[in-house]
Tab-separated table of C-alpha atoms in Angstrom:
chain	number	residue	atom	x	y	z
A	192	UNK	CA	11.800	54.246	21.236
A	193	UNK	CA	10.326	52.677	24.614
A	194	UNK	CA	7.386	50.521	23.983
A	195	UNK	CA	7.713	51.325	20.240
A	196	UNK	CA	7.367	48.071	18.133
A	197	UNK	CA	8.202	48.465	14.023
A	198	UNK	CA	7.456	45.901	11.032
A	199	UNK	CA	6.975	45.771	7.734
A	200	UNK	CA	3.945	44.312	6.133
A	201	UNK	CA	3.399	43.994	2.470
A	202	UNK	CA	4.301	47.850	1.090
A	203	UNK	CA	3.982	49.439	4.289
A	204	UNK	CA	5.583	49.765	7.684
A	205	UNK	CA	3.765	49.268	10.932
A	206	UNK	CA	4.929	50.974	14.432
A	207	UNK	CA	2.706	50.329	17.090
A	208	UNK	CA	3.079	51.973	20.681
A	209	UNK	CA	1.907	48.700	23.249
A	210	UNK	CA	1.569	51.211	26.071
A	211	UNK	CA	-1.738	53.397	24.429
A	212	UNK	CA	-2.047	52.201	21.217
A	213	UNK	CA	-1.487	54.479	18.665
A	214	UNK	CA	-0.306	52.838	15.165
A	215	UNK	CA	1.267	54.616	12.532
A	216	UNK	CA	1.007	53.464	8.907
A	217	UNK	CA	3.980	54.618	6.704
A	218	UNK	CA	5.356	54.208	2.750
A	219	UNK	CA	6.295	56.715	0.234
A	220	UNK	CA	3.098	55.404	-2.658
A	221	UNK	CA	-0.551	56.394	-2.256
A	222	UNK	CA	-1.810	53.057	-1.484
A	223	UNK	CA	-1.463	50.191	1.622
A	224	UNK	CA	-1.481	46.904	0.326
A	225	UNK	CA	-0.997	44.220	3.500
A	226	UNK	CA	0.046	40.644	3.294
A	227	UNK	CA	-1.388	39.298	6.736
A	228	UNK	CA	-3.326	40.772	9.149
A	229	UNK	CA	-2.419	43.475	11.949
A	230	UNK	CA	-5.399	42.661	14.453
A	231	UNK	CA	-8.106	40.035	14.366
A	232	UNK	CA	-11.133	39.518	16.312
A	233	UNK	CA	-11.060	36.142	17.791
A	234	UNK	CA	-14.390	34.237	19.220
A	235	UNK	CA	-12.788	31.652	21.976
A	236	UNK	CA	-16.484	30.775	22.874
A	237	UNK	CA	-20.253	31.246	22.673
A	238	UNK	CA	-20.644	30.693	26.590
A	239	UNK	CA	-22.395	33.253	27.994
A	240	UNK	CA	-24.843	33.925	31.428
A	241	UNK	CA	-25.786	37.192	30.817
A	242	UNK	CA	-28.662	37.495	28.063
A	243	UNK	CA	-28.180	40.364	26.655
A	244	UNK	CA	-31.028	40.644	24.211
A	245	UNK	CA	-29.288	42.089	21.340
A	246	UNK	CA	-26.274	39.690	21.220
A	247	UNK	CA	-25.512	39.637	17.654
A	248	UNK	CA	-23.615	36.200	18.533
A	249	UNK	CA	-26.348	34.463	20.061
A	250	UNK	CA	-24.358	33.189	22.662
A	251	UNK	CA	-26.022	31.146	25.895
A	252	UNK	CA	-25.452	29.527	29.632
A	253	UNK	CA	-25.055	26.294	27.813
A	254	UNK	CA	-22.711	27.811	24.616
A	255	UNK	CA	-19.391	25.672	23.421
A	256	UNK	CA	-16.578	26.511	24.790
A	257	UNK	CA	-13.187	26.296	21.798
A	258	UNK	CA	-10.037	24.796	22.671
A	259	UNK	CA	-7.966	27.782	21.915
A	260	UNK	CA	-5.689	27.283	24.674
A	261	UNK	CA	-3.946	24.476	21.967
A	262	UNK	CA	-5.024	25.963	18.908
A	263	UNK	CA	-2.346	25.956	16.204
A	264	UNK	CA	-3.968	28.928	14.717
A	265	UNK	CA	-1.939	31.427	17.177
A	266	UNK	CA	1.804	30.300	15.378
A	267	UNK	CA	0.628	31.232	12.360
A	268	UNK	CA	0.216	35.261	13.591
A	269	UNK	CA	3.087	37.415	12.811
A	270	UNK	CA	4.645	38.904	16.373
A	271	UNK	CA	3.194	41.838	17.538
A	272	UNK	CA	-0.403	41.310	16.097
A	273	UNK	CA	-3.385	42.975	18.008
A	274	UNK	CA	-5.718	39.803	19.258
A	275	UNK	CA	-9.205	40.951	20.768
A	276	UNK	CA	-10.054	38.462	22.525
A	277	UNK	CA	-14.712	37.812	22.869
A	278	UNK	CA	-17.006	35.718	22.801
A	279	UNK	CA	-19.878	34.595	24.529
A	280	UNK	CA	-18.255	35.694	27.994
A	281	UNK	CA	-14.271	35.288	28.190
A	282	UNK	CA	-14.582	35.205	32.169
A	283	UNK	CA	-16.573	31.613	31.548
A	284	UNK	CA	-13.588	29.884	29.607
A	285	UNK	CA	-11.480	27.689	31.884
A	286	UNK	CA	-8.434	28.350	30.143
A	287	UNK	CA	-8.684	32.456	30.018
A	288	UNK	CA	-5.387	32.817	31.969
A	289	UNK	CA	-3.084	30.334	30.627
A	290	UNK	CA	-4.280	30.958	26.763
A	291	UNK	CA	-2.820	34.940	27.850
A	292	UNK	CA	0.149	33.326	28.971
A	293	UNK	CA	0.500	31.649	25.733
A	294	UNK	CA	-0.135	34.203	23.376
A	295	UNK	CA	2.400	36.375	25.107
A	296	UNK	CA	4.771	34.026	24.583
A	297	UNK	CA	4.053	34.205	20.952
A	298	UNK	CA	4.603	38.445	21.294
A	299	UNK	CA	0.945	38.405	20.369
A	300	UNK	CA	-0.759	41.894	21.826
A	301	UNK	CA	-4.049	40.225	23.769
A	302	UNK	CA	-6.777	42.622	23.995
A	303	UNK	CA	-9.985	41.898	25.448
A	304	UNK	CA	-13.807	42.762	25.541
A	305	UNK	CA	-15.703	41.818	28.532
A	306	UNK	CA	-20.014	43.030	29.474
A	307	UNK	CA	-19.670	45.942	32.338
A	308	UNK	CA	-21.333	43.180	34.961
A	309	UNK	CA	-18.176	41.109	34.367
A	310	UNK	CA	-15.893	43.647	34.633
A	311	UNK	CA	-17.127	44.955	38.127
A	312	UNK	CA	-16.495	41.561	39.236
A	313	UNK	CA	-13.697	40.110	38.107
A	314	UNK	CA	-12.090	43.936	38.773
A	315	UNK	CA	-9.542	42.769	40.900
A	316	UNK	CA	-8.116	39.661	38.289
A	317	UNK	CA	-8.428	42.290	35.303
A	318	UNK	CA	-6.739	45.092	36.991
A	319	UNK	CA	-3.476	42.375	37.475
A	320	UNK	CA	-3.938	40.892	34.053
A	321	UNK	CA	-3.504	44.525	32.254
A	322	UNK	CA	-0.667	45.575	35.074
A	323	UNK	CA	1.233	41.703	34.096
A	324	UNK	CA	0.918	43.041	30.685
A	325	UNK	CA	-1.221	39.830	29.830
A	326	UNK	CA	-3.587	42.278	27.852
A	327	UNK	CA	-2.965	45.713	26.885
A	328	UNK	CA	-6.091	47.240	25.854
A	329	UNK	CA	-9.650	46.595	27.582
A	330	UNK	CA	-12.472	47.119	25.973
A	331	UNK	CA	-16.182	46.822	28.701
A	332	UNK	CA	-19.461	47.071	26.585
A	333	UNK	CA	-21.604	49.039	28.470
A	334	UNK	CA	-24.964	48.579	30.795
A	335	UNK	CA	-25.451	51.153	32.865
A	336	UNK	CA	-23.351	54.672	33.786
A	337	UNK	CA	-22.405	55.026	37.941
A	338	UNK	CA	-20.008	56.820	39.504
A	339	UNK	CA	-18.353	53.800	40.393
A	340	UNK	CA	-17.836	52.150	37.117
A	341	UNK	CA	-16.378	55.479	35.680
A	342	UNK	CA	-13.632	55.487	38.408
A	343	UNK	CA	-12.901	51.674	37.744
A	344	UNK	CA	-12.196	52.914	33.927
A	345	UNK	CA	-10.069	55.622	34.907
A	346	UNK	CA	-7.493	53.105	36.228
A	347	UNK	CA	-7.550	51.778	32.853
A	348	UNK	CA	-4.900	53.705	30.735
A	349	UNK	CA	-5.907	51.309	27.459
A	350	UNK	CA	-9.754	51.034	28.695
A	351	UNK	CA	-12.193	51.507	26.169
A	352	UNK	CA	-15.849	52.004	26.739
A	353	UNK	CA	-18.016	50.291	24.431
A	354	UNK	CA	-21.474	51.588	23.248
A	355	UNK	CA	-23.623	50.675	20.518
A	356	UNK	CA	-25.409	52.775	18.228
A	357	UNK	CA	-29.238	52.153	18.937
A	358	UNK	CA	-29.062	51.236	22.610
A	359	UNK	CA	-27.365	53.875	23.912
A	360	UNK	CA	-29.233	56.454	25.578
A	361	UNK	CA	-28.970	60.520	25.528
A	362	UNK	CA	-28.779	60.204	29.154
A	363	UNK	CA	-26.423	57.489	29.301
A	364	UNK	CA	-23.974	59.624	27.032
A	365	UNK	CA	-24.497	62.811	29.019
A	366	UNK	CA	-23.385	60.988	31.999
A	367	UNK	CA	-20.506	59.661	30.585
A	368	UNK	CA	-19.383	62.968	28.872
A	369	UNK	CA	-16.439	65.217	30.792
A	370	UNK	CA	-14.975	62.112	32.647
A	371	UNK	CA	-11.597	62.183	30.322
A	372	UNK	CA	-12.844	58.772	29.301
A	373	UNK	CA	-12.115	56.692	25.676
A	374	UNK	CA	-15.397	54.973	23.519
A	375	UNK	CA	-15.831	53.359	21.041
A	376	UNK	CA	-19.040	52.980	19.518
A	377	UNK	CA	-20.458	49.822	17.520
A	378	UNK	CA	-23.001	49.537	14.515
A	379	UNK	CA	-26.010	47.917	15.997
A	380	UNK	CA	-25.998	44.542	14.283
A	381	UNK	CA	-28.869	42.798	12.860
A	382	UNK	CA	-27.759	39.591	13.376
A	383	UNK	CA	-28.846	36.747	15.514
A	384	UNK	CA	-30.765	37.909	18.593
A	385	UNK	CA	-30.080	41.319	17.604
A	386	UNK	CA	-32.248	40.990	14.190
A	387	UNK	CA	-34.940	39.393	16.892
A	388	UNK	CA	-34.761	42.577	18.860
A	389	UNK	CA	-34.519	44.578	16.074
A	390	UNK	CA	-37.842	43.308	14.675
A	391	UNK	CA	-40.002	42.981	17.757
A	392	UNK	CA	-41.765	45.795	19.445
A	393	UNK	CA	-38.601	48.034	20.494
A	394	UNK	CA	-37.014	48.307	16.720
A	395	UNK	CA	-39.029	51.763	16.426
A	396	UNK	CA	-37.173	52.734	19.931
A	397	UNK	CA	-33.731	51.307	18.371
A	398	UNK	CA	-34.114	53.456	15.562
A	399	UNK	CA	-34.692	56.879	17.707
A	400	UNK	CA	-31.771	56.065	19.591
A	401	UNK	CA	-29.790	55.679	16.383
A	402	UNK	CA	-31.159	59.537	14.735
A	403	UNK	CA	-31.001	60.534	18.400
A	404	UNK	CA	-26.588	60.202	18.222
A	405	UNK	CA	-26.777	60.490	14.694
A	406	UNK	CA	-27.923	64.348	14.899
A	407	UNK	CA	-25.757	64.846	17.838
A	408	UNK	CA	-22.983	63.573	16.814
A	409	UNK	CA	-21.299	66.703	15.949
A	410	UNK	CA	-21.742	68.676	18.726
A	411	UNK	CA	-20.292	65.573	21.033
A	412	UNK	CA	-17.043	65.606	18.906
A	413	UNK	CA	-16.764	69.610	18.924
A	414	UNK	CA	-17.499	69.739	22.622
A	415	UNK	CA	-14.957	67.093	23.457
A	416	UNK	CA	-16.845	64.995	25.356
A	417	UNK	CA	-14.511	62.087	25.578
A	418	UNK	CA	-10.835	62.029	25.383
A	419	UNK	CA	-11.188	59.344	22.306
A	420	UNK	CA	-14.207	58.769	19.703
A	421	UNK	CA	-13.711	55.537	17.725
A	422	UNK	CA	-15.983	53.923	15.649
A	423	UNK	CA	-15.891	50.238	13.965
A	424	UNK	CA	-17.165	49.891	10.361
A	425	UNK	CA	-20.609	49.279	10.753
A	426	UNK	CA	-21.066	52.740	12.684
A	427	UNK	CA	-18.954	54.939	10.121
A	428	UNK	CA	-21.996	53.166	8.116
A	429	UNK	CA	-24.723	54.055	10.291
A	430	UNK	CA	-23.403	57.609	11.674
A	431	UNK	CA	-21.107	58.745	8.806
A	432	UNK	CA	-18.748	60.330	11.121
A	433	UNK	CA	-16.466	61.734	7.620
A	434	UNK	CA	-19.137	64.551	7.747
A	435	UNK	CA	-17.270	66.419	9.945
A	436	UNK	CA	-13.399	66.069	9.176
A	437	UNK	CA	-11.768	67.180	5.571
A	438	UNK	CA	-11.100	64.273	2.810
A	439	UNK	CA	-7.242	64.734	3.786
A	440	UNK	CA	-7.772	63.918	7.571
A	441	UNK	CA	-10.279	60.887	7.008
A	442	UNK	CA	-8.019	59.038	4.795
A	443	UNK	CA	-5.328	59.829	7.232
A	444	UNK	CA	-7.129	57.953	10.092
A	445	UNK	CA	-9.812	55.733	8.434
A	446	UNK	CA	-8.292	51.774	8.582
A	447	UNK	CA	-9.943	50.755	6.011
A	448	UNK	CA	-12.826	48.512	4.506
A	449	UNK	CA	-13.853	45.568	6.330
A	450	UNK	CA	-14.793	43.983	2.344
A	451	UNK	CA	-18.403	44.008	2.896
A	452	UNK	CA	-19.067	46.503	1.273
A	453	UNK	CA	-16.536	47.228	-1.003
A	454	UNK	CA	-12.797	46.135	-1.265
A	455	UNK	CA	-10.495	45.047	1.683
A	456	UNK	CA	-8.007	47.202	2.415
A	457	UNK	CA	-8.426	46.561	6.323
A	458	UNK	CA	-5.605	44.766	7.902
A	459	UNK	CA	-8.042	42.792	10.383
A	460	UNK	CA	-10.093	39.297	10.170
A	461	UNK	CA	-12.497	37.683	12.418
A	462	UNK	CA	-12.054	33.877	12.984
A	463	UNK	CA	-14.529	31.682	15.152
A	464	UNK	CA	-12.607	29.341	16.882
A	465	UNK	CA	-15.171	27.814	18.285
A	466	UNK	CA	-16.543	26.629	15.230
A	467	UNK	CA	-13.203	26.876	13.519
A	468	UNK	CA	-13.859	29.478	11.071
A	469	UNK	CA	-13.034	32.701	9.754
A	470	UNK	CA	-14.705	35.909	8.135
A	471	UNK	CA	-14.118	39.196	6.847
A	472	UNK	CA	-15.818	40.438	10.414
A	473	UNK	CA	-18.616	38.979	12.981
A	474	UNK	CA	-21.429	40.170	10.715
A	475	UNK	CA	-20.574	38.428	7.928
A	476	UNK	CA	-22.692	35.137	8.807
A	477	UNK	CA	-23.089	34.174	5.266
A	478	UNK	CA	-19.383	34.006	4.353
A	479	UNK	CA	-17.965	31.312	6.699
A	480	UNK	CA	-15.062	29.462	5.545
A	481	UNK	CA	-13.565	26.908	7.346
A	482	UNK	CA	-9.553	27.159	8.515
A	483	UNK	CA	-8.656	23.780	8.041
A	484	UNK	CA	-4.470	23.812	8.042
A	485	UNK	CA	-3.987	27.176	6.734
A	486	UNK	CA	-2.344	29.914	8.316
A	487	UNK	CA	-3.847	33.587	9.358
A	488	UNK	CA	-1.877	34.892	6.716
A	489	UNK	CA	-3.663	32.550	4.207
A	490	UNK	CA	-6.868	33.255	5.460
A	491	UNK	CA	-6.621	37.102	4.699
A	492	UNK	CA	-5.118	36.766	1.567
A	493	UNK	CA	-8.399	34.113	0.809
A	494	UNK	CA	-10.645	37.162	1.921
A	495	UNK	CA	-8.872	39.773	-0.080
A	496	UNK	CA	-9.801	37.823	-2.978
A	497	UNK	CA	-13.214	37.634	-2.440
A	498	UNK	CA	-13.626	41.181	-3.808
């Protein structure tokens, strides 16, 4: 099937559609048990000009840069894994282009988050990027809604709006809602600046916002705002979207647990090359271990056996 991609991994087979996405999980027993990961978030560097105040990564004007362009790391994925591509600000690493280059020469599947700002303008460079198939899907974390920006998503098959569950408005979704437009939205993360934030004089706003979407969550879904509601872990945490589906259809489309709080059954990782490390996810700052030689698929199997 065009743009179709199959493997197998551990009991399971993978097929994963590169031109929107959609992945399809298949075996004949009641249980997926992976041996290496199917997507990992991937910090390339903690450079970053923009100051946003509730950047869970605390990342600065004057962050490290990694040297992921030659990383051995990116031999050690199996073909057709899902890389997202952050940081810090990926449109402030020298070797942003050329690293795409390389991981497509690997049949990695690049996919990247950049801030709104950076998206407006470096439009032009990200809009050839996607259409080079040098990323497939784009994820832009949100600022502020304008008619503009929502047209500059639209050209964006793959694009993915990202919000995040505290600082996004009532107003901000209403604008957004009825534009045929994807989002995901992210646990607000008490971690680094964002614990700051959290814990200065806004945290009681923070935590309106959060039983503001939490109690309106349901009517958003049922009134099909957006054309696609995603969530990561930390918001099926904070907004408990099963509420509203049947057992059956939740296990059907839940990926898993990330390990935090629970067992792993995720296929996904998070590794810091920066600092050369790897986690279960970005929140996990307590449970750093460093890669050393081993491969991605030794790294996973390390955090499965944490639990």
């Amino acid at each position: 099937m065009k743009n179709w991609v199959s493997y197998q991994n551990g009991n399971y087979t993978v097929k994963l559609n590169t031109e929107n996405g959609t992945k399809i999980r298949e075996n004949e027993l009641d249980f997926f048990d992976a041996e290496f990961p199917e997507s990992a978030d991937v910090k390339i560097t903690n450079r970053c000009s923009n100051g946003c105040s509730f950047c869970h990564e605390g990342s600065t004007k004057d962050g490290k840069h990694s040297d992921a362009l030659h990383s051995p790391v990116w031999e050690s994925f199996h073909p057709y894994t899902e890389v997202a591509l952050g940081g810090g600000n990926l449109m402030e690493y020298p070797d942003f282009v050329p690293l795409l280059e390389r991981l497509k020469t690997l049949k990695l599947i690049p996919n990247i988050t950049v801030h709104q700002w950076d998206f407006e303008k470096n439009f032009d460079l990200i809009k050839k990027l996607s259409d080079e198939k040098l990323i497939y899907g784009l994820g832009v974390s949100l600022d502020r809604v304008t008619p503009e920006f929502i047209d500059k998503m639209k050209q964006f098959p793959n694009g993915v709006i990202h919000v995040i569950n505290g600082i996004i408005t009532g107003v901000q979704m209403v604008a957004l809602a009825n534009n045929d437009l994807k989002i995901l939205i992210l646990g607000y993360k008490t971690v680094r600046r964002g614990n700051k934030l959290y814990h200065s004089n806004v945290g009681y706003a923070i935590d309106k916002r959060k039983d503001l979407l939490y109690n309106h969550l349901d009517m958003i879904l049922k009134k099909n705002w957006f054309k696609v509601v995603s969530f990561d872990n930390l918001a099926i945490q904070q907004l408990k979207p099963q509420r509203f589906v049947s057992e059956e259809y939740w296990n059907t489309c839940f990926m898993g647990d990330d390990g935090l709080d629970g067992h792993q059954t995720s296929a996904s990782m998070y590794i810091d090359l920066v600092e050369n490390e790897f986690a279960r996810n970005s929140c996990d700052v307590d449970h750093r271990f460093k890669i050393e030689d081993k491969t991605v698929t030794e790294m996973y199997q390390f955090l499965k056996g944490l639990n």
